[in-house]
XYZ file of C-alpha atoms in Angstrom:
554
model
C 27.223 -9.150 -33.122
C 26.352 -10.480 -36.557
C 22.578 -10.899 -36.898
C 23.099 -13.628 -39.483
C 24.642 -15.857 -36.796
C 22.092 -15.352 -34.070
C 19.676 -18.024 -32.927
C 16.105 -16.754 -32.506
C 15.615 -17.818 -28.868
C 17.949 -19.092 -26.166
C 16.181 -20.801 -23.260
C 18.154 -21.038 -20.035
C 16.926 -23.795 -17.747
C 15.480 -27.186 -18.772
C 12.988 -27.647 -15.984
C 9.315 -28.082 -16.858
C 8.896 -24.421 -17.853
C 11.938 -24.234 -20.119
C 11.114 -27.597 -21.675
C 7.505 -26.573 -22.277
C 8.588 -23.290 -23.835
C 10.986 -25.192 -26.117
C 8.200 -27.565 -27.175
C 5.782 -24.707 -27.860
C 8.300 -22.668 -29.837
C 9.165 -25.777 -31.831
C 5.464 -26.390 -32.471
C 5.335 -22.863 -33.896
C 8.443 -23.546 -36.017
C 10.998 -21.440 -34.106
C 14.591 -22.741 -33.718
C 15.849 -22.650 -30.118
C 18.929 -23.511 -28.097
C 18.105 -24.936 -24.675
C 20.840 -24.593 -22.047
C 20.790 -26.520 -18.759
C 23.654 -26.602 -16.269
C 22.675 -30.050 -14.944
C 23.435 -33.183 -16.910
C 19.839 -34.379 -17.060
C 16.278 -33.547 -16.058
C 15.212 -33.886 -12.404
C 15.096 -37.390 -10.997
C 13.288 -36.714 -7.701
C 9.683 -35.625 -7.099
C 9.042 -31.901 -6.895
C 5.813 -30.385 -8.257
C 2.934 -32.877 -8.088
C -0.249 -31.016 -9.128
C -1.205 -29.934 -12.632
C -4.411 -28.124 -13.533
C -6.728 -27.892 -16.530
C -5.078 -24.812 -18.034
C -1.661 -26.472 -17.948
C -2.928 -29.674 -19.541
C -4.426 -27.484 -22.267
C -0.995 -25.936 -22.838
C 0.468 -29.432 -23.219
C -2.350 -30.131 -25.685
C -1.166 -27.218 -27.847
C 2.321 -28.732 -27.681
C 0.932 -32.119 -28.776
C 1.765 -33.927 -25.541
C -1.465 -33.959 -23.507
C -2.525 -37.491 -24.446
C 0.848 -38.934 -23.415
C 0.809 -36.866 -20.235
C -2.629 -38.125 -19.210
C -1.303 -41.691 -19.229
C 1.095 -40.682 -16.435
C -1.441 -38.902 -14.218
C -3.945 -39.623 -11.486
C -6.859 -37.647 -12.872
C -9.477 -35.544 -11.185
C -9.011 -35.533 -7.425
C -10.249 -33.197 -4.715
C -9.354 -32.158 -1.174
C -10.839 -32.810 2.250
C -10.067 -30.309 5.015
C -9.891 -31.926 8.454
C -10.397 -30.237 11.811
C -8.387 -30.682 14.997
C -10.131 -34.031 15.571
C -9.583 -35.058 11.929
C -13.220 -34.694 11.008
C -14.086 -33.152 7.609
C -15.254 -29.545 7.769
C -14.830 -28.580 4.087
C -14.454 -30.355 0.766
C -13.176 -29.240 -2.628
C -14.335 -31.525 -5.422
C -14.691 -29.679 -8.757
C -16.775 -31.553 -11.320
C -16.520 -29.168 -14.289
C -14.025 -29.367 -17.144
C -14.542 -25.967 -18.774
C -11.152 -26.041 -20.482
C -11.291 -29.682 -21.531
C -9.567 -31.308 -18.558
C -10.114 -31.915 -14.824
C -9.282 -28.976 -12.615
C -6.899 -30.973 -10.413
C -4.658 -33.848 -11.455
C -1.669 -35.476 -9.756
C 1.557 -36.184 -11.638
C 5.252 -36.854 -11.188
C 7.650 -34.066 -12.208
C 10.443 -36.457 -13.276
C 7.995 -38.171 -15.626
C 6.727 -34.847 -16.972
C 10.240 -33.568 -17.646
C 11.231 -36.842 -19.325
C 8.146 -36.593 -21.544
C 8.883 -32.980 -22.434
C 12.526 -33.738 -23.209
C 11.541 -36.698 -25.367
C 8.965 -34.484 -27.082
C 11.736 -32.232 -28.371
C 12.890 -35.114 -30.558
C 9.836 -34.564 -32.784
C 11.400 -31.385 -34.113
C 14.562 -30.580 -35.970
C 14.645 -27.074 -34.508
C 15.863 -27.710 -30.937
C 19.494 -27.827 -29.849
C 19.279 -29.115 -26.255
C 22.574 -28.716 -24.396
C 22.637 -30.307 -20.945
C 25.711 -29.666 -18.836
C 26.020 -26.122 -20.219
C 25.908 -23.194 -17.784
C 25.397 -19.530 -18.671
C 28.043 -17.470 -16.856
C 27.430 -14.032 -18.310
C 24.706 -12.164 -20.200
C 25.074 -8.944 -22.156
C 22.430 -7.183 -24.228
C 22.084 -4.410 -26.755
C 19.224 -3.190 -28.930
C 19.700 -5.913 -31.534
C 20.230 -9.001 -29.420
C 21.876 -10.756 -26.485
C 25.263 -12.392 -25.990
C 25.554 -15.326 -23.586
C 28.839 -16.677 -22.280
C 28.463 -20.416 -21.728
C 30.662 -22.948 -19.925
C 30.285 -26.629 -20.815
C 30.700 -29.453 -18.319
C 34.174 -30.211 -19.715
C 35.258 -26.630 -18.974
C 35.083 -25.420 -22.574
C 33.674 -21.916 -22.954
C 31.910 -20.336 -25.888
C 29.723 -17.414 -26.895
C 26.114 -17.708 -28.011
C 24.217 -14.940 -29.829
C 20.429 -14.819 -29.574
C 17.640 -12.481 -30.559
C 15.804 -13.196 -27.309
C 16.559 -14.965 -24.031
C 14.087 -16.802 -21.771
C 15.245 -17.226 -18.161
C 13.601 -20.416 -16.876
C 16.386 -21.125 -14.394
C 14.466 -21.437 -11.140
C 13.876 -19.564 -7.928
C 17.522 -18.607 -7.422
C 17.765 -17.645 -11.146
C 21.334 -16.639 -11.951
C 19.987 -14.788 -15.006
C 17.643 -12.728 -12.854
C 20.667 -11.666 -10.817
C 22.649 -10.916 -13.980
C 19.763 -8.700 -15.090
C 19.742 -7.011 -11.669
C 16.032 -7.639 -11.131
C 14.823 -7.745 -7.546
C 11.877 -9.589 -6.000
C 9.241 -8.369 -3.575
C 6.898 -10.212 -1.226
C 7.645 -12.255 1.860
C 9.160 -15.528 3.065
C 7.304 -17.771 5.499
C 8.774 -17.940 8.975
C 7.946 -21.613 9.422
C 9.731 -24.338 7.504
C 8.034 -27.453 6.158
C 9.155 -31.068 5.872
C 8.373 -32.765 2.537
C 8.185 -36.571 2.437
C 7.715 -38.474 -0.832
C 6.748 -42.152 -0.733
C 6.489 -45.060 -3.119
C 4.287 -48.094 -2.519
C 1.645 -46.377 -0.425
C -0.912 -48.652 1.222
C -3.394 -45.795 1.466
C -5.819 -45.926 -1.469
C -7.771 -42.767 -0.536
C -7.528 -40.597 -3.670
C -8.392 -37.210 -2.206
C -5.926 -34.815 -0.591
C -6.257 -34.638 3.179
C -5.461 -31.255 4.719
C -4.752 -31.341 8.448
C -5.777 -27.900 9.746
C -4.402 -28.428 13.237
C -2.228 -25.833 15.011
C -0.441 -28.663 16.791
C 1.006 -29.858 13.455
C -0.485 -28.551 10.190
C 0.049 -30.913 7.312
C -1.043 -32.219 3.934
C -1.412 -35.775 2.640
C -1.487 -35.901 -1.180
C -2.095 -38.970 -3.377
C -0.067 -39.365 -6.547
C 0.006 -41.635 -9.600
C 1.346 -45.165 -9.421
C 0.925 -45.691 -5.637
C 2.990 -42.656 -4.767
C 2.115 -40.243 -1.970
C 3.428 -36.998 -0.538
C 3.227 -35.658 3.000
C 4.017 -32.093 4.002
C 4.325 -31.128 7.680
C 5.067 -27.798 9.278
C 8.049 -27.709 11.620
C 7.249 -26.640 15.163
C 9.190 -24.143 17.254
C 12.548 -25.560 18.293
C 12.661 -28.353 15.702
C 15.764 -28.495 13.505
C 16.223 -29.709 9.937
C 18.388 -32.576 11.188
C 15.817 -33.641 13.776
C 12.831 -33.770 11.435
C 14.666 -35.579 8.632
C 15.826 -38.327 10.989
C 14.207 -41.528 9.708
C 12.751 -42.514 13.073
C 11.092 -39.081 13.366
C 9.688 -39.383 9.833
C 8.341 -42.873 10.511
C 6.526 -41.630 13.623
C 4.837 -38.903 11.589
C 3.772 -41.424 8.957
C 2.412 -43.789 11.597
C 0.253 -40.998 12.988
C -1.234 -40.149 9.561
C -2.194 -43.442 7.945
C -0.914 -46.900 7.025
C 2.380 -45.852 5.399
C 4.802 -46.067 8.306
C 6.887 -48.664 6.453
C 6.540 -47.328 2.911
C 9.657 -46.654 0.854
C 10.837 -43.081 1.412
C 11.999 -41.536 -1.866
C 12.794 -38.109 -0.443
C 12.656 -36.230 2.848
C 13.653 -32.596 2.719
C 13.010 -29.343 4.559
C 11.776 -26.361 2.548
C 11.175 -22.687 3.161
C 8.108 -21.350 1.361
C 7.970 -17.964 -0.353
C 5.388 -15.548 -1.761
C 7.606 -13.464 -4.036
C 7.378 -11.808 -7.443
C 10.014 -10.264 -9.684
C 9.811 -6.490 -9.988
C 10.251 -6.833 -13.767
C 9.391 -9.784 -15.970
C 11.193 -8.368 -18.971
C 14.418 -6.458 -19.313
C 15.559 -5.673 -22.836
C 15.468 -8.892 -24.791
C 15.371 -11.153 -21.732
C 12.212 -12.547 -20.138
C 11.693 -14.230 -16.758
C 9.411 -17.269 -16.541
C 8.371 -19.694 -13.823
C 10.116 -19.569 -10.464
C 12.555 -17.012 -11.858
C 9.573 -14.602 -12.033
C 7.408 -15.716 -9.109
C 7.577 -18.018 -6.104
C 4.248 -19.333 -4.851
C 3.423 -21.049 -1.532
C 2.432 -24.666 -2.296
C -0.937 -24.568 -0.545
C -2.862 -24.143 -3.826
C -0.631 -26.294 -6.038
C -0.149 -23.420 -8.491
C 3.620 -22.859 -8.645
C 4.353 -25.000 -11.689
C 0.987 -24.147 -13.253
C 1.712 -20.428 -13.133
C 5.022 -21.096 -14.858
C 3.326 -23.076 -17.619
C 0.966 -20.128 -18.123
C 4.049 -17.940 -18.595
C 5.354 -20.266 -21.311
C 1.983 -20.406 -23.081
C 1.690 -16.610 -23.021
C 5.176 -15.828 -24.290
C 5.785 -18.603 -26.824
C 3.388 -17.501 -29.586
C 4.402 -13.859 -29.204
C 8.091 -14.714 -29.608
C 7.224 -16.898 -32.575
C 5.191 -14.147 -34.250
C 7.944 -11.579 -33.770
C 10.935 -13.662 -34.873
C 8.983 -14.951 -37.888
C 8.019 -11.430 -38.940
C 4.260 -11.791 -38.434
C 3.897 -9.571 -35.351
C 5.398 -6.230 -34.419
C 8.050 -6.480 -31.684
C 5.843 -4.367 -29.406
C 3.603 -7.417 -28.993
C 6.237 -8.699 -26.560
C 5.483 -5.825 -24.168
C 2.164 -7.491 -23.385
C 3.893 -10.355 -21.561
C 4.695 -7.958 -18.715
C 1.213 -6.425 -18.972
C -0.715 -9.673 -18.859
C 0.967 -12.248 -16.670
C 1.927 -10.662 -13.295
C -1.615 -9.705 -12.219
C -3.033 -13.212 -12.548
C 0.094 -14.805 -11.088
C -0.165 -12.572 -8.017
C -3.859 -13.384 -7.624
C -2.914 -17.049 -7.408
C -0.190 -16.286 -4.874
C -2.801 -14.459 -2.799
C -5.130 -17.458 -3.089
C -2.346 -19.727 -1.832
C -1.690 -17.368 1.086
C -5.400 -17.464 2.006
C -5.509 -21.258 1.854
C -2.390 -21.304 4.028
C -4.200 -19.293 6.689
C -6.987 -21.876 6.714
C -4.468 -24.703 6.976
C -2.220 -23.086 9.561
C -4.319 -21.460 12.310
C -1.885 -20.506 15.062
C -4.270 -21.178 17.966
C -6.953 -23.733 18.718
C -9.554 -20.987 19.109
C -8.801 -19.655 15.607
C -8.950 -23.172 14.224
C -12.378 -23.811 15.758
C -13.685 -20.449 14.530
C -12.523 -21.015 10.938
C -13.779 -24.591 10.855
C -17.193 -23.673 12.298
C -17.494 -20.975 9.638
C -16.907 -23.463 6.835
C -19.438 -25.856 8.313
C -21.977 -23.037 8.293
C -21.327 -22.451 4.577
C -22.692 -25.924 3.849
C -26.144 -24.648 4.779
C -26.095 -22.099 1.929
C -25.911 -24.020 -1.383
C -24.446 -21.180 -3.527
C -21.661 -20.588 -0.975
C -21.028 -24.297 -0.570
C -20.843 -24.654 -4.362
C -18.394 -21.741 -4.485
C -16.024 -23.798 -2.300
C -16.576 -27.302 -3.626
C -16.321 -26.284 -7.305
C -13.166 -24.191 -6.743
C -14.876 -21.022 -7.916
C -12.606 -19.099 -5.583
C -9.743 -19.780 -7.972
C -9.029 -16.583 -9.984
C -10.244 -16.910 -13.545
C -7.617 -16.983 -16.305
C -8.110 -13.488 -17.642
C -6.250 -10.243 -18.278
C -7.209 -6.698 -17.350
C -4.895 -5.208 -19.986
C -2.749 -6.497 -22.779
C -2.706 -7.627 -26.395
C -6.404 -7.556 -27.297
C -9.255 -5.207 -28.194
C -11.911 -4.418 -25.579
C -15.523 -5.393 -26.221
C -17.002 -2.625 -24.078
C -18.722 -5.032 -21.689
C -18.609 -4.829 -17.909
C -15.718 -6.668 -16.251
C -17.858 -9.613 -15.140
C -19.477 -9.939 -18.576
C -16.611 -9.358 -20.978
C -15.366 -12.167 -23.191
C -12.129 -10.473 -24.191
C -8.941 -11.294 -22.307
C -10.500 -14.504 -20.983
C -9.603 -18.069 -21.840
C -11.932 -19.676 -24.386
C -13.933 -22.662 -23.186
C -13.018 -26.024 -24.747
C -16.083 -28.209 -25.326
C -16.373 -31.476 -27.184
C -17.228 -31.010 -30.866
C -18.228 -33.406 -33.611
C -16.462 -33.227 -36.970
C -18.057 -33.783 -40.374
C -16.912 -37.419 -40.330
C -18.671 -37.904 -36.947
C -15.499 -37.993 -34.884
C -15.579 -36.464 -31.408
C -12.763 -34.004 -30.713
C -11.823 -31.384 -28.187
C -12.274 -27.942 -29.745
C -8.542 -27.096 -29.728
C -7.858 -30.042 -32.004
C -9.703 -28.254 -34.817
C -8.394 -24.792 -33.917
C -4.846 -26.040 -34.718
C -1.903 -24.211 -33.134
C -2.310 -20.649 -34.384
C -4.905 -17.874 -34.402
C -8.522 -18.881 -34.998
C -11.659 -16.997 -35.981
C -14.801 -18.630 -34.579
C -18.350 -18.270 -35.830
C -21.399 -19.857 -34.212
C -23.954 -20.428 -36.966
C -26.300 -23.163 -38.146
C -25.265 -22.741 -41.804
C -21.477 -22.887 -42.317
C -21.924 -21.432 -45.820
C -23.106 -18.141 -44.298
C -21.076 -18.201 -41.110
C -18.680 -15.432 -42.131
C -21.011 -13.356 -44.318
C -20.623 -9.639 -43.618
C -17.168 -9.917 -42.054
C -14.993 -6.969 -43.212
C -11.694 -7.778 -44.887
C -8.898 -8.237 -42.342
C -5.516 -7.276 -43.783
C -3.699 -9.324 -41.156
C -5.631 -12.583 -41.694
C -3.307 -14.177 -44.228
C -0.144 -12.935 -42.494
C -1.221 -14.509 -39.202
C -2.535 -17.686 -40.837
C -5.897 -17.429 -39.101
C -7.973 -20.623 -39.112
C -11.700 -20.084 -39.708
C -13.934 -22.431 -37.720
C -17.741 -22.582 -37.760
C -19.408 -24.205 -34.763
C -22.992 -25.267 -35.377
C -25.628 -25.805 -32.723
C -25.934 -29.340 -31.395
C -29.189 -29.567 -33.389
C -27.451 -29.072 -36.779
C -25.006 -31.312 -38.597
C -21.750 -29.545 -39.594
C -21.652 -30.251 -43.339
C -21.117 -28.233 -46.525
C -18.482 -25.885 -45.172
C -16.986 -23.526 -47.773
C -13.328 -23.732 -48.706
C -11.071 -22.476 -45.944
C -13.614 -23.125 -43.183
C -13.715 -26.059 -40.774
C -17.239 -26.874 -39.545
C -17.940 -28.791 -36.326
C -21.002 -29.398 -34.144
C -21.322 -28.252 -30.537
C -21.856 -31.838 -29.438
C -23.121 -31.282 -25.890
C -24.283 -27.677 -26.195
C -21.491 -26.503 -23.861
C -20.249 -23.806 -26.243
C -23.694 -22.253 -26.697
C -24.309 -22.467 -22.958
C -21.066 -20.579 -22.249
C -21.666 -18.028 -25.052
C -25.462 -17.662 -25.349
C -25.202 -14.680 -27.728
C -22.585 -16.268 -29.984
C -24.707 -15.934 -33.142
C -24.285 -12.160 -32.876
C -20.480 -11.987 -33.115
C -17.247 -13.611 -34.222
C -14.466 -14.435 -31.771
C -10.804 -13.957 -32.680
C -8.825 -16.381 -30.520
C -5.074 -16.168 -29.866
C -2.786 -19.213 -30.032
C -2.788 -19.384 -26.218
C -6.613 -19.807 -26.386
C -7.470 -16.372 -24.983
C -10.103 -14.303 -26.762
C -8.408 -11.407 -28.536
C -11.551 -9.714 -29.847
C -15.320 -10.042 -29.988
C -16.358 -8.738 -33.408
C -20.070 -7.765 -33.486
C -21.815 -8.853 -36.672
C -23.866 -5.636 -36.846
C -20.975 -3.261 -36.172
C -17.811 -5.103 -37.141
C -15.819 -2.292 -38.738
C -14.755 -0.523 -35.535
C -13.380 -3.709 -33.951
C -11.654 -4.838 -37.153
C -10.068 -1.382 -37.537
C -8.800 -1.552 -33.941
C -7.375 -5.013 -34.610
C -5.595 -3.769 -37.732
C -3.950 -1.012 -35.705
C -2.968 -3.458 -32.969
C -1.723 -6.026 -35.490
C 0.176 -3.573 -37.677
C 2.800 -5.337 -39.793
C 6.355 -5.486 -38.425
C 7.777 -3.238 -41.138
C 5.267 -0.461 -40.341
C 5.386 1.800 -37.291
C 3.364 0.253 -34.512
C 0.294 2.476 -34.240
C -1.063 3.470 -30.883
C -4.006 1.218 -29.924
C -7.422 2.773 -30.345
C -9.016 4.216 -27.211
C -10.296 1.326 -25.128
C -8.104 -1.228 -26.902
C -6.675 -2.284 -23.549
C -9.535 -3.643 -21.494
C -9.786 -1.984 -18.094
C -10.975 -4.578 -15.608
C -10.684 -4.041 -11.883
C -10.797 -7.723 -11.039
C -11.640 -11.055 -12.620
C -12.252 -12.917 -9.363
C -15.593 -14.599 -8.947
C -17.728 -13.669 -5.992
C -20.316 -15.912 -4.392
């Protein structure tokens, strides 16, 4: 294997996760080869729900604005009892990360957008109709045997390999990585429609043991139904058009709508026992399979891509030590499993197996309405696990788990630039590391900050956010100054004048540097961010934040 002829990253699988990873790596300037055994991207609906964190990832990749044009933004869910009366509602109104918490989309349109987005770069070699048949690794790289659609075979050498090849993941099998969890006993029928006559824009969840189901609106007069198969029903029986039309007639005005797809699925709650083996990484469905009840399958995969992309870029470009890649396995599985558990819990609410259980659950939710904090916990989706890490590539701030800022995703408020333009915060953070100061005088925003040997190597962008009561002018050279336009940043970080925040490219806080005692944190960062040519020092005690849980409680 000649290192001079290796590509930095080979991505196997051009679904939404592989395509997003390719776009992110290209944004960071990393050449990739993208291999997909199919001749094109998917043409039929699959995933249909995208959340605020995922839209933020597309923002980093420069595609969020185009994506929003294809979406039905900001919708909620209504849970219906056995008589189809509402007993619970989920309608989040916050946009902490810059986007609505729930948005409907079409996967074929997303994949087409992501594939088109690759054309912005000269660093992507996208090869559709190319299947990986064998993978071999050693300490210096990986060798992939590839078969093209015309039968031609060739060898590809890569420094790193990203397996984004789906739930059946041939690469996961080649790596001999098992999965643990469980498969649902009951199958579900998925029906996708075009030309719906139902203009209700919330998801209806039918929590009825006689036939649990979901009715989801989509963009452009599309709609999806999902129904659980009952005992004795066969795949052939439930996909018969007459059977499907009867189900549609019983659940709204779409009996005669155009059926795009009708297919039976088995749902899984599974996770790979390793997410990394040697120089190969598992992402998306190759790493975890999530029940659809929370709409988090694709979103968890996009989190994988956001987490891994900047680390791969830093390593292959010589800015980060290779040990930074170990944190992918440290950081992602815990949060992904929390979301799987959330989906399992929602499934129990949707699929009570007896009428008595259904009435008990539904009466309990009605009672929650009488307690505003508990009702708010449901309606605002505060039960969704926060995007945060209990251990990984960051330096602890010593705060209690519920209070810590480190390992959590940074909020994204609206800010005002010096030329009075309104922007989302990430637009001024750019696509790399950022060092944030909250100060009324940008000239003094970084006074007292110790020298950081890694700052130039990592290309850290310095940003001063002023209070909403101060105009952001007269910033010194090398500092971007913006105004906290609505006060959302100060509200989220009320003590922000007392520290600086080092933010990673994936928008997670890497360190909180106290203004009055900065040296200890900066020293810990310099050990963690030791240059690639130097031995990677052991992190300082407490450098990995020990957090038992990041779930909110009522």
